[in-house]
């Protein structure tokens, strides 16, 4: 048994024992049935308003297992570091926030794996509604504007930043371009299972050639490496974009790609 599975069992027992906790759900890899020894444990805990005002997130998590550290992340959830560097992510919420679960991006996870506690039977119907409306991402003409166009924007920005000598900022912009390349790769190869986190499982779910292209579009924040990664991003984007665009009678921005190509050639002397 993975240590995370023992932690999950302890969280379930703690939820059942806490009379001020109205409902709780698990999300993430374990809820999706995709977890391994490196996976986090992730929960939303919905307390009564009075109980939420009393509960201390660190103390509640320490009752599960010893912590080496705990912190509030940028999304307001409490991150607990359990033995073995296992991350636990806990959203300490109130019953008023249960209805908002209906607006979450539907992921298709099994309700029985997600549901931890539901004292009033309010949470289960919300989760079931999420499951019923889940459909894998379907591409349409709008994907050009949403996923391909931003790639072009970030690529050209990264090119200018690298030329200016702002290597770290160029590297950051290239990271944004890379994320859109991942979405473009999933669209082109019709592999949209992990759409919300497109890098997840990419090595297994995308073709070897595309994975190699994605690797070629990454680098260290240094001039020579940036030039090579920009070239790699351009070449992969130039290959993927037409595949997506052709489905809707559209074309790729050939002239823009040619300009980027020429600018890279001037920079590298190639």
PDB file of C-alpha atoms in Angstrom:
ATOM      1  CA  UNK A   1       0.000   0.000   0.000  1.00  0.00           C
ATOM      2  CA  UNK A   2       1.230   3.492  -0.812  1.00  0.00           C
ATOM      3  CA  UNK A   3       1.706   5.795   2.167  1.00  0.00           C
ATOM      4  CA  UNK A   4      -0.680   8.196   0.461  1.00  0.00           C
ATOM      5  CA  UNK A   5      -3.424   5.565   0.627  1.00  0.00           C
ATOM      6  CA  UNK A   6      -2.898   5.295   4.385  1.00  0.00           C
ATOM      7  CA  UNK A   7      -3.089   9.093   4.624  1.00  0.00           C
ATOM      8  CA  UNK A   8      -6.331   9.084   2.650  1.00  0.00           C
ATOM      9  CA  UNK A   9      -7.786   6.499   5.030  1.00  0.00           C
ATOM     10  CA  UNK A  10      -6.765   8.665   7.993  1.00  0.00           C
ATOM     11  CA  UNK A  11      -8.326  11.756   6.415  1.00  0.00           C
ATOM     12  CA  UNK A  12     -11.569   9.839   5.891  1.00  0.00           C
ATOM     13  CA  UNK A  13     -11.613   8.808   9.551  1.00  0.00           C
ATOM     14  CA  UNK A  14     -10.856  12.370  10.666  1.00  0.00           C
ATOM     15  CA  UNK A  15     -13.666  13.724   8.492  1.00  0.00           C
ATOM     16  CA  UNK A  16     -16.140  11.209   9.858  1.00  0.00           C
ATOM     17  CA  UNK A  17     -15.126  12.042  13.427  1.00  0.00           C
ATOM     18  CA  UNK A  18     -15.352  15.827  13.029  1.00  0.00           C
ATOM     19  CA  UNK A  19     -18.962  16.666  13.756  1.00  0.00           C
ATOM     20  CA  UNK A  20     -18.466  20.208  12.490  1.00  0.00           C
ATOM     21  CA  UNK A  21     -17.475  18.991   9.042  1.00  0.00           C
ATOM     22  CA  UNK A  22     -20.556  18.832   6.839  1.00  0.00           C
ATOM     23  CA  UNK A  23     -19.030  17.378   3.658  1.00  0.00           C
ATOM     24  CA  UNK A  24     -15.680  16.554   2.092  1.00  0.00           C
ATOM     25  CA  UNK A  25     -14.377  15.472  -1.266  1.00  0.00           C
ATOM     26  CA  UNK A  26     -11.102  14.186  -2.665  1.00  0.00           C
ATOM     27  CA  UNK A  27      -9.797  15.317  -6.042  1.00  0.00           C
ATOM     28  CA  UNK A  28      -6.609  14.916  -8.062  1.00  0.00           C
ATOM     29  CA  UNK A  29      -4.740  11.782  -9.062  1.00  0.00           C
ATOM     30  CA  UNK A  30      -6.187   9.443  -6.460  1.00  0.00           C
ATOM     31  CA  UNK A  31      -9.752  10.483  -7.292  1.00  0.00           C
ATOM     32  CA  UNK A  32      -9.001   9.927 -10.978  1.00  0.00           C
ATOM     33  CA  UNK A  33      -7.419   6.510 -10.352  1.00  0.00           C
ATOM     34  CA  UNK A  34      -4.089   7.664 -11.824  1.00  0.00           C
ATOM     35  CA  UNK A  35      -1.945   8.020  -8.701  1.00  0.00           C
ATOM     36  CA  UNK A  36       1.511   6.663  -7.985  1.00  0.00           C
ATOM     37  CA  UNK A  37       4.085   7.059  -5.203  1.00  0.00           C
ATOM     38  CA  UNK A  38       4.789  10.656  -6.275  1.00  0.00           C
ATOM     39  CA  UNK A  39       1.178  11.836  -6.185  1.00  0.00           C
ATOM     40  CA  UNK A  40      -0.308  14.374  -3.769  1.00  0.00           C
ATOM     41  CA  UNK A  41      -3.377  13.835  -1.612  1.00  0.00           C
ATOM     42  CA  UNK A  42      -5.929  16.589  -2.199  1.00  0.00           C
ATOM     43  CA  UNK A  43      -9.172  17.439  -0.419  1.00  0.00           C
ATOM     44  CA  UNK A  44     -11.884  20.033  -0.057  1.00  0.00           C
ATOM     45  CA  UNK A  45     -13.320  20.176   3.472  1.00  0.00           C
ATOM     46  CA  UNK A  46     -16.667  21.936   3.944  1.00  0.00           C
ATOM     47  CA  UNK A  47     -17.251  22.902   7.584  1.00  0.00           C
ATOM     48  CA  UNK A  48     -20.147  24.604   9.282  1.00  0.00           C
ATOM     49  CA  UNK A  49     -19.420  28.305   9.561  1.00  0.00           C
ATOM     50  CA  UNK A  50     -18.937  28.062  13.312  1.00  0.00           C
ATOM     51  CA  UNK A  51     -16.557  25.107  13.069  1.00  0.00           C
ATOM     52  CA  UNK A  52     -14.558  26.721  10.247  1.00  0.00           C
ATOM     53  CA  UNK A  53     -13.966  29.768  12.442  1.00  0.00           C
ATOM     54  CA  UNK A  54     -12.488  27.486  15.101  1.00  0.00           C
ATOM     55  CA  UNK A  55     -10.415  25.052  13.073  1.00  0.00           C
ATOM     56  CA  UNK A  56      -6.671  25.546  12.707  1.00  0.00           C
ATOM     57  CA  UNK A  57      -5.498  24.032   9.398  1.00  0.00           C
ATOM     58  CA  UNK A  58      -2.074  22.969  10.668  1.00  0.00           C
ATOM     59  CA  UNK A  59      -3.470  21.323  13.786  1.00  0.00           C
ATOM     60  CA  UNK A  60      -6.160  19.540  11.758  1.00  0.00           C
ATOM     61  CA  UNK A  61      -3.536  18.160   9.368  1.00  0.00           C
ATOM     62  CA  UNK A  62      -1.101  17.248  12.144  1.00  0.00           C
ATOM     63  CA  UNK A  63      -3.808  15.021  13.566  1.00  0.00           C
ATOM     64  CA  UNK A  64      -3.519  13.026  10.333  1.00  0.00           C
ATOM     65  CA  UNK A  65       0.286  12.587  10.391  1.00  0.00           C
ATOM     66  CA  UNK A  66       3.380  14.569  11.471  1.00  0.00           C
ATOM     67  CA  UNK A  67       4.236  17.588   9.340  1.00  0.00           C
ATOM     68  CA  UNK A  68       7.680  18.871   8.454  1.00  0.00           C
ATOM     69  CA  UNK A  69       6.117  22.126   7.250  1.00  0.00           C
ATOM     70  CA  UNK A  70       2.820  23.707   6.256  1.00  0.00           C
ATOM     71  CA  UNK A  71       1.875  26.773   4.264  1.00  0.00           C
ATOM     72  CA  UNK A  72      -0.954  28.619   2.563  1.00  0.00           C
ATOM     73  CA  UNK A  73      -0.452  28.574  -1.191  1.00  0.00           C
ATOM     74  CA  UNK A  74      -1.377  31.317  -3.640  1.00  0.00           C
ATOM     75  CA  UNK A  75      -4.881  29.861  -4.034  1.00  0.00           C
ATOM     76  CA  UNK A  76      -5.623  29.973  -0.316  1.00  0.00           C
ATOM     77  CA  UNK A  77      -5.386  26.235   0.306  1.00  0.00           C
ATOM     78  CA  UNK A  78      -3.269  24.724   3.065  1.00  0.00           C
ATOM     79  CA  UNK A  79      -0.343  22.612   1.856  1.00  0.00           C
ATOM     80  CA  UNK A  80       0.942  20.063   4.365  1.00  0.00           C
ATOM     81  CA  UNK A  81       4.239  18.234   3.928  1.00  0.00           C
ATOM     82  CA  UNK A  82       3.844  14.764   5.418  1.00  0.00           C
ATOM     83  CA  UNK A  83       6.628  12.177   5.962  1.00  0.00           C
ATOM     84  CA  UNK A  84       8.469  11.225   2.790  1.00  0.00           C
ATOM     85  CA  UNK A  85       7.770  14.686   1.290  1.00  0.00           C
ATOM     86  CA  UNK A  86       4.210  13.664   0.477  1.00  0.00           C
ATOM     87  CA  UNK A  87       2.206  16.806  -0.267  1.00  0.00           C
ATOM     88  CA  UNK A  88      -1.278  17.188   1.071  1.00  0.00           C
ATOM     89  CA  UNK A  89      -3.459  19.976  -0.267  1.00  0.00           C
ATOM     90  CA  UNK A  90      -6.452  20.899   1.886  1.00  0.00           C
ATOM     91  CA  UNK A  91      -9.039  23.563   1.117  1.00  0.00           C
ATOM     92  CA  UNK A  92     -10.683  24.560   4.393  1.00  0.00           C
ATOM     93  CA  UNK A  93     -14.043  25.890   3.243  1.00  0.00           C
ATOM     94  CA  UNK A  94     -17.591  26.321   4.564  1.00  0.00           C
ATOM     95  CA  UNK A  95     -20.877  24.726   3.599  1.00  0.00           C
ATOM     96  CA  UNK A  96     -21.687  27.886   1.626  1.00  0.00           C
ATOM     97  CA  UNK A  97     -19.070  26.877  -0.944  1.00  0.00           C
ATOM     98  CA  UNK A  98     -20.536  23.444  -1.781  1.00  0.00           C
ATOM     99  CA  UNK A  99     -22.814  24.864  -4.474  1.00  0.00           C
ATOM    100  CA  UNK A 100     -19.779  26.385  -6.227  1.00  0.00           C
ATOM    101  CA  UNK A 101     -18.412  22.906  -6.901  1.00  0.00           C
ATOM    102  CA  UNK A 102     -20.925  22.691  -9.739  1.00  0.00           C
ATOM    103  CA  UNK A 103     -18.929  25.354 -11.598  1.00  0.00           C
ATOM    104  CA  UNK A 104     -15.615  23.477 -11.460  1.00  0.00           C
ATOM    105  CA  UNK A 105     -14.180  22.133 -14.710  1.00  0.00           C
ATOM    106  CA  UNK A 106     -15.683  18.652 -15.051  1.00  0.00           C
ATOM    107  CA  UNK A 107     -13.022  15.949 -15.079  1.00  0.00           C
ATOM    108  CA  UNK A 108     -15.023  12.743 -15.226  1.00  0.00           C
ATOM    109  CA  UNK A 109     -13.654  11.267 -11.988  1.00  0.00           C
ATOM    110  CA  UNK A 110     -15.831   8.624 -10.333  1.00  0.00           C
ATOM    111  CA  UNK A 111     -18.147  10.126  -7.717  1.00  0.00           C
ATOM    112  CA  UNK A 112     -17.569   7.227  -5.344  1.00  0.00           C
ATOM    113  CA  UNK A 113     -13.833   7.976  -5.308  1.00  0.00           C
ATOM    114  CA  UNK A 114     -14.342  11.698  -4.810  1.00  0.00           C
ATOM    115  CA  UNK A 115     -16.956  11.611  -2.062  1.00  0.00           C
ATOM    116  CA  UNK A 116     -15.516  11.411   1.469  1.00  0.00           C
ATOM    117  CA  UNK A 117     -18.305  12.697   3.746  1.00  0.00           C
ATOM    118  CA  UNK A 118     -21.778  14.012   2.909  1.00  0.00           C
ATOM    119  CA  UNK A 119     -23.811  14.294   6.095  1.00  0.00           C
ATOM    120  CA  UNK A 120     -26.841  16.007   4.534  1.00  0.00           C
ATOM    121  CA  UNK A 121     -26.631  14.433   1.080  1.00  0.00           C
ATOM    122  CA  UNK A 122     -25.935  17.810  -0.527  1.00  0.00           C
ATOM    123  CA  UNK A 123     -22.516  17.193  -2.067  1.00  0.00           C
ATOM    124  CA  UNK A 124     -23.197  13.903  -3.890  1.00  0.00           C
ATOM    125  CA  UNK A 125     -25.763  15.348  -6.349  1.00  0.00           C
ATOM    126  CA  UNK A 126     -23.363  18.174  -7.216  1.00  0.00           C
ATOM    127  CA  UNK A 127     -20.579  15.708  -7.960  1.00  0.00           C
ATOM    128  CA  UNK A 128     -22.920  13.508  -9.969  1.00  0.00           C
ATOM    129  CA  UNK A 129     -23.943  16.513 -12.035  1.00  0.00           C
ATOM    130  CA  UNK A 130     -20.293  17.246 -12.771  1.00  0.00           C
ATOM    131  CA  UNK A 131     -19.753  13.680 -13.924  1.00  0.00           C
ATOM    132  CA  UNK A 132     -22.813  13.716 -16.154  1.00  0.00           C
ATOM    133  CA  UNK A 133     -21.796  16.897 -17.949  1.00  0.00           C
ATOM    134  CA  UNK A 134     -18.216  15.753 -18.436  1.00  0.00           C
ATOM    135  CA  UNK A 135     -17.159  15.368 -22.040  1.00  0.00           C
ATOM    136  CA  UNK A 136     -13.573  15.198 -23.285  1.00  0.00           C
ATOM    137  CA  UNK A 137     -12.508  18.499 -24.838  1.00  0.00           C
ATOM    138  CA  UNK A 138     -13.819  18.770 -28.361  1.00  0.00           C
ATOM    139  CA  UNK A 139     -11.984  21.044 -30.727  1.00  0.00           C
ATOM    140  CA  UNK A 140     -13.781  23.619 -32.832  1.00  0.00           C
ATOM    141  CA  UNK A 141     -12.864  26.693 -34.860  1.00  0.00           C
ATOM    142  CA  UNK A 142     -12.317  28.610 -31.620  1.00  0.00           C
ATOM    143  CA  UNK A 143      -9.281  26.527 -30.708  1.00  0.00           C
ATOM    144  CA  UNK A 144      -7.166  28.508 -33.178  1.00  0.00           C
ATOM    145  CA  UNK A 145      -7.748  31.715 -31.220  1.00  0.00           C
ATOM    146  CA  UNK A 146      -7.552  30.048 -27.820  1.00  0.00           C
ATOM    147  CA  UNK A 147      -4.546  27.778 -28.219  1.00  0.00           C
ATOM    148  CA  UNK A 148      -2.653  28.435 -31.471  1.00  0.00           C
ATOM    149  CA  UNK A 149      -2.723  32.239 -31.539  1.00  0.00           C
ATOM    150  CA  UNK A 150      -1.259  32.586 -28.031  1.00  0.00           C
ATOM    151  CA  UNK A 151       1.601  30.313 -29.080  1.00  0.00           C
ATOM    152  CA  UNK A 152       2.486  32.744 -31.884  1.00  0.00           C
ATOM    153  CA  UNK A 153       2.225  35.688 -29.503  1.00  0.00           C
ATOM    154  CA  UNK A 154       4.521  34.189 -26.867  1.00  0.00           C
ATOM    155  CA  UNK A 155       6.983  32.898 -29.450  1.00  0.00           C
ATOM    156  CA  UNK A 156       7.518  36.310 -31.041  1.00  0.00           C
ATOM    157  CA  UNK A 157       7.746  37.968 -27.625  1.00  0.00           C
ATOM    158  CA  UNK A 158      10.369  35.434 -26.522  1.00  0.00           C
ATOM    159  CA  UNK A 159      12.314  36.097 -29.727  1.00  0.00           C
ATOM    160  CA  UNK A 160      12.466  39.851 -29.067  1.00  0.00           C
ATOM    161  CA  UNK A 161      13.380  39.387 -25.400  1.00  0.00           C
ATOM    162  CA  UNK A 162      16.193  37.020 -26.261  1.00  0.00           C
ATOM    163  CA  UNK A 163      17.499  39.467 -28.875  1.00  0.00           C
ATOM    164  CA  UNK A 164      17.471  42.227 -26.248  1.00  0.00           C
ATOM    165  CA  UNK A 165      19.485  40.042 -23.891  1.00  0.00           C
ATOM    166  CA  UNK A 166      16.699  39.548 -21.334  1.00  0.00           C
ATOM    167  CA  UNK A 167      17.429  35.843 -21.163  1.00  0.00           C
ATOM    168  CA  UNK A 168      15.400  35.070 -18.054  1.00  0.00           C
ATOM    169  CA  UNK A 169      12.338  36.908 -19.318  1.00  0.00           C
ATOM    170  CA  UNK A 170      12.685  35.239 -22.723  1.00  0.00           C
ATOM    171  CA  UNK A 171      12.892  31.865 -20.988  1.00  0.00           C
ATOM    172  CA  UNK A 172       9.692  32.683 -19.085  1.00  0.00           C
ATOM    173  CA  UNK A 173       7.876  33.672 -22.296  1.00  0.00           C
ATOM    174  CA  UNK A 174       9.082  30.499 -23.966  1.00  0.00           C
ATOM    175  CA  UNK A 175       7.483  28.535 -21.117  1.00  0.00           C
ATOM    176  CA  UNK A 176       4.094  30.054 -22.013  1.00  0.00           C
ATOM    177  CA  UNK A 177       4.666  29.139 -25.656  1.00  0.00           C
ATOM    178  CA  UNK A 178       5.535  25.603 -24.578  1.00  0.00           C
ATOM    179  CA  UNK A 179       2.238  25.176 -22.713  1.00  0.00           C
ATOM    180  CA  UNK A 180       0.294  26.173 -25.800  1.00  0.00           C
ATOM    181  CA  UNK A 181       2.426  23.822 -27.877  1.00  0.00           C
ATOM    182  CA  UNK A 182       1.300  21.027 -25.554  1.00  0.00           C
ATOM    183  CA  UNK A 183      -2.342  21.901 -26.172  1.00  0.00           C
ATOM    184  CA  UNK A 184      -1.676  22.115 -29.909  1.00  0.00           C
ATOM    185  CA  UNK A 185       0.007  18.701 -29.806  1.00  0.00           C
ATOM    186  CA  UNK A 186      -2.973  17.174 -28.031  1.00  0.00           C
ATOM    187  CA  UNK A 187      -5.350  18.706 -30.556  1.00  0.00           C
ATOM    188  CA  UNK A 188      -3.288  17.624 -33.551  1.00  0.00           C
ATOM    189  CA  UNK A 189      -2.932  14.064 -32.267  1.00  0.00           C
ATOM    190  CA  UNK A 190      -6.462  13.886 -30.793  1.00  0.00           C
ATOM    191  CA  UNK A 191      -5.090  13.016 -27.369  1.00  0.00           C
ATOM    192  CA  UNK A 192      -7.112  15.198 -25.021  1.00  0.00           C
ATOM    193  CA  UNK A 193      -7.412  12.995 -21.922  1.00  0.00           C
ATOM    194  CA  UNK A 194      -5.348  15.338 -19.722  1.00  0.00           C
ATOM    195  CA  UNK A 195      -6.521  18.594 -21.204  1.00  0.00           C
ATOM    196  CA  UNK A 196      -6.503  20.744 -18.068  1.00  0.00           C
ATOM    197  CA  UNK A 197      -2.876  19.817 -17.371  1.00  0.00           C
ATOM    198  CA  UNK A 198      -1.585  19.124 -20.878  1.00  0.00           C
ATOM    199  CA  UNK A 199       1.908  18.116 -19.760  1.00  0.00           C
ATOM    200  CA  UNK A 200       0.539  15.288 -17.607  1.00  0.00           C
ATOM    201  CA  UNK A 201       1.331  11.934 -19.160  1.00  0.00           C
ATOM    202  CA  UNK A 202       2.573  13.622 -22.338  1.00  0.00           C
ATOM    203  CA  UNK A 203       5.478  11.189 -22.686  1.00  0.00           C
ATOM    204  CA  UNK A 204       3.020   8.279 -22.781  1.00  0.00           C
ATOM    205  CA  UNK A 205       0.147   9.867 -24.674  1.00  0.00           C
ATOM    206  CA  UNK A 206       1.853  11.804 -27.464  1.00  0.00           C
ATOM    207  CA  UNK A 207       3.918  10.451 -30.322  1.00  0.00           C
ATOM    208  CA  UNK A 208       7.669  10.068 -29.886  1.00  0.00           C
ATOM    209  CA  UNK A 209       8.342  12.671 -32.568  1.00  0.00           C
ATOM    210  CA  UNK A 210       6.121  15.237 -30.875  1.00  0.00           C
ATOM    211  CA  UNK A 211       7.658  14.566 -27.460  1.00  0.00           C
ATOM    212  CA  UNK A 212      11.100  15.054 -28.995  1.00  0.00           C
ATOM    213  CA  UNK A 213       9.894  18.327 -30.506  1.00  0.00           C
ATOM    214  CA  UNK A 214       8.577  19.503 -27.144  1.00  0.00           C
ATOM    215  CA  UNK A 215      11.895  18.667 -25.504  1.00  0.00           C
ATOM    216  CA  UNK A 216      13.723  20.619 -28.219  1.00  0.00           C
ATOM    217  CA  UNK A 217      11.594  23.662 -27.333  1.00  0.00           C
ATOM    218  CA  UNK A 218      12.943  23.789 -23.762  1.00  0.00           C
ATOM    219  CA  UNK A 219      16.282  25.097 -22.581  1.00  0.00           C
ATOM    220  CA  UNK A 220      18.385  26.831 -19.980  1.00  0.00           C
ATOM    221  CA  UNK A 221      18.161  30.635 -19.791  1.00  0.00           C
ATOM    222  CA  UNK A 222      21.306  31.266 -21.822  1.00  0.00           C
ATOM    223  CA  UNK A 223      21.653  32.887 -25.289  1.00  0.00           C
ATOM    224  CA  UNK A 224      22.765  29.858 -27.302  1.00  0.00           C
ATOM    225  CA  UNK A 225      20.259  27.525 -25.653  1.00  0.00           C
ATOM    226  CA  UNK A 226      17.433  30.036 -26.094  1.00  0.00           C
ATOM    227  CA  UNK A 227      18.138  30.312 -29.800  1.00  0.00           C
ATOM    228  CA  UNK A 228      17.959  26.537 -30.158  1.00  0.00           C
ATOM    229  CA  UNK A 229      14.742  26.289 -28.138  1.00  0.00           C
ATOM    230  CA  UNK A 230      13.107  29.079 -30.120  1.00  0.00           C
ATOM    231  CA  UNK A 231      14.013  27.195 -33.289  1.00  0.00           C
ATOM    232  CA  UNK A 232      12.577  23.995 -31.805  1.00  0.00           C
ATOM    233  CA  UNK A 233       9.338  25.738 -30.798  1.00  0.00           C
ATOM    234  CA  UNK A 234       8.988  27.280 -34.237  1.00  0.00           C
ATOM    235  CA  UNK A 235       9.486  23.984 -36.040  1.00  0.00           C
ATOM    236  CA  UNK A 236       7.019  22.082 -33.874  1.00  0.00           C
ATOM    237  CA  UNK A 237       4.417  24.852 -34.058  1.00  0.00           C
ATOM    238  CA  UNK A 238       4.864  25.021 -37.819  1.00  0.00           C
ATOM    239  CA  UNK A 239       4.158  21.280 -38.000  1.00  0.00           C
ATOM    240  CA  UNK A 240       1.184  21.152 -35.616  1.00  0.00           C
ATOM    241  CA  UNK A 241      -0.731  24.298 -36.555  1.00  0.00           C
ATOM    242  CA  UNK A 242      -1.661  23.256 -40.129  1.00  0.00           C
ATOM    243  CA  UNK A 243      -3.016  19.914 -38.888  1.00  0.00           C
ATOM    244  CA  UNK A 244      -5.416  21.721 -36.568  1.00  0.00           C
ATOM    245  CA  UNK A 245      -6.289  24.530 -38.977  1.00  0.00           C
ATOM    246  CA  UNK A 246      -7.019  22.201 -41.907  1.00  0.00           C
ATOM    247  CA  UNK A 247     -10.016  20.731 -40.062  1.00  0.00           C
ATOM    248  CA  UNK A 248     -11.803  24.077 -40.401  1.00  0.00           C
ATOM    249  CA  UNK A 249     -10.573  25.207 -43.781  1.00  0.00           C
ATOM    250  CA  UNK A 250      -8.099  27.553 -42.161  1.00  0.00           C
ATOM    251  CA  UNK A 251      -4.390  28.013 -42.785  1.00  0.00           C
ATOM    252  CA  UNK A 252      -1.369  28.477 -40.573  1.00  0.00           C
ATOM    253  CA  UNK A 253       0.386  31.903 -40.405  1.00  0.00           C
ATOM    254  CA  UNK A 254       3.012  30.963 -42.978  1.00  0.00           C
ATOM    255  CA  UNK A 255       4.320  34.516 -43.441  1.00  0.00           C
ATOM    256  CA  UNK A 256       4.749  35.006 -39.702  1.00  0.00           C
ATOM    257  CA  UNK A 257       6.624  31.725 -39.383  1.00  0.00           C
ATOM    258  CA  UNK A 258       8.876  32.747 -42.268  1.00  0.00           C
ATOM    259  CA  UNK A 259       9.706  36.039 -40.540  1.00  0.00           C
ATOM    260  CA  UNK A 260      10.526  34.249 -37.293  1.00  0.00           C
ATOM    261  CA  UNK A 261      12.619  31.781 -39.249  1.00  0.00           C
ATOM    262  CA  UNK A 262      14.595  34.612 -40.892  1.00  0.00           C
ATOM    263  CA  UNK A 263      15.061  36.417 -37.579  1.00  0.00           C
ATOM    264  CA  UNK A 264      16.443  33.284 -35.969  1.00  0.00           C
ATOM    265  CA  UNK A 265      18.757  32.719 -38.920  1.00  0.00           C
ATOM    266  CA  UNK A 266      20.134  36.251 -38.553  1.00  0.00           C
ATOM    267  CA  UNK A 267      20.732  35.705 -34.861  1.00  0.00           C
ATOM    268  CA  UNK A 268      22.541  32.418 -35.259  1.00  0.00           C
ATOM    269  CA  UNK A 269      24.156  33.055 -38.610  1.00  0.00           C
ATOM    270  CA  UNK A 270      22.531  29.916 -39.996  1.00  0.00           C
TER     271      UNK A 270
END
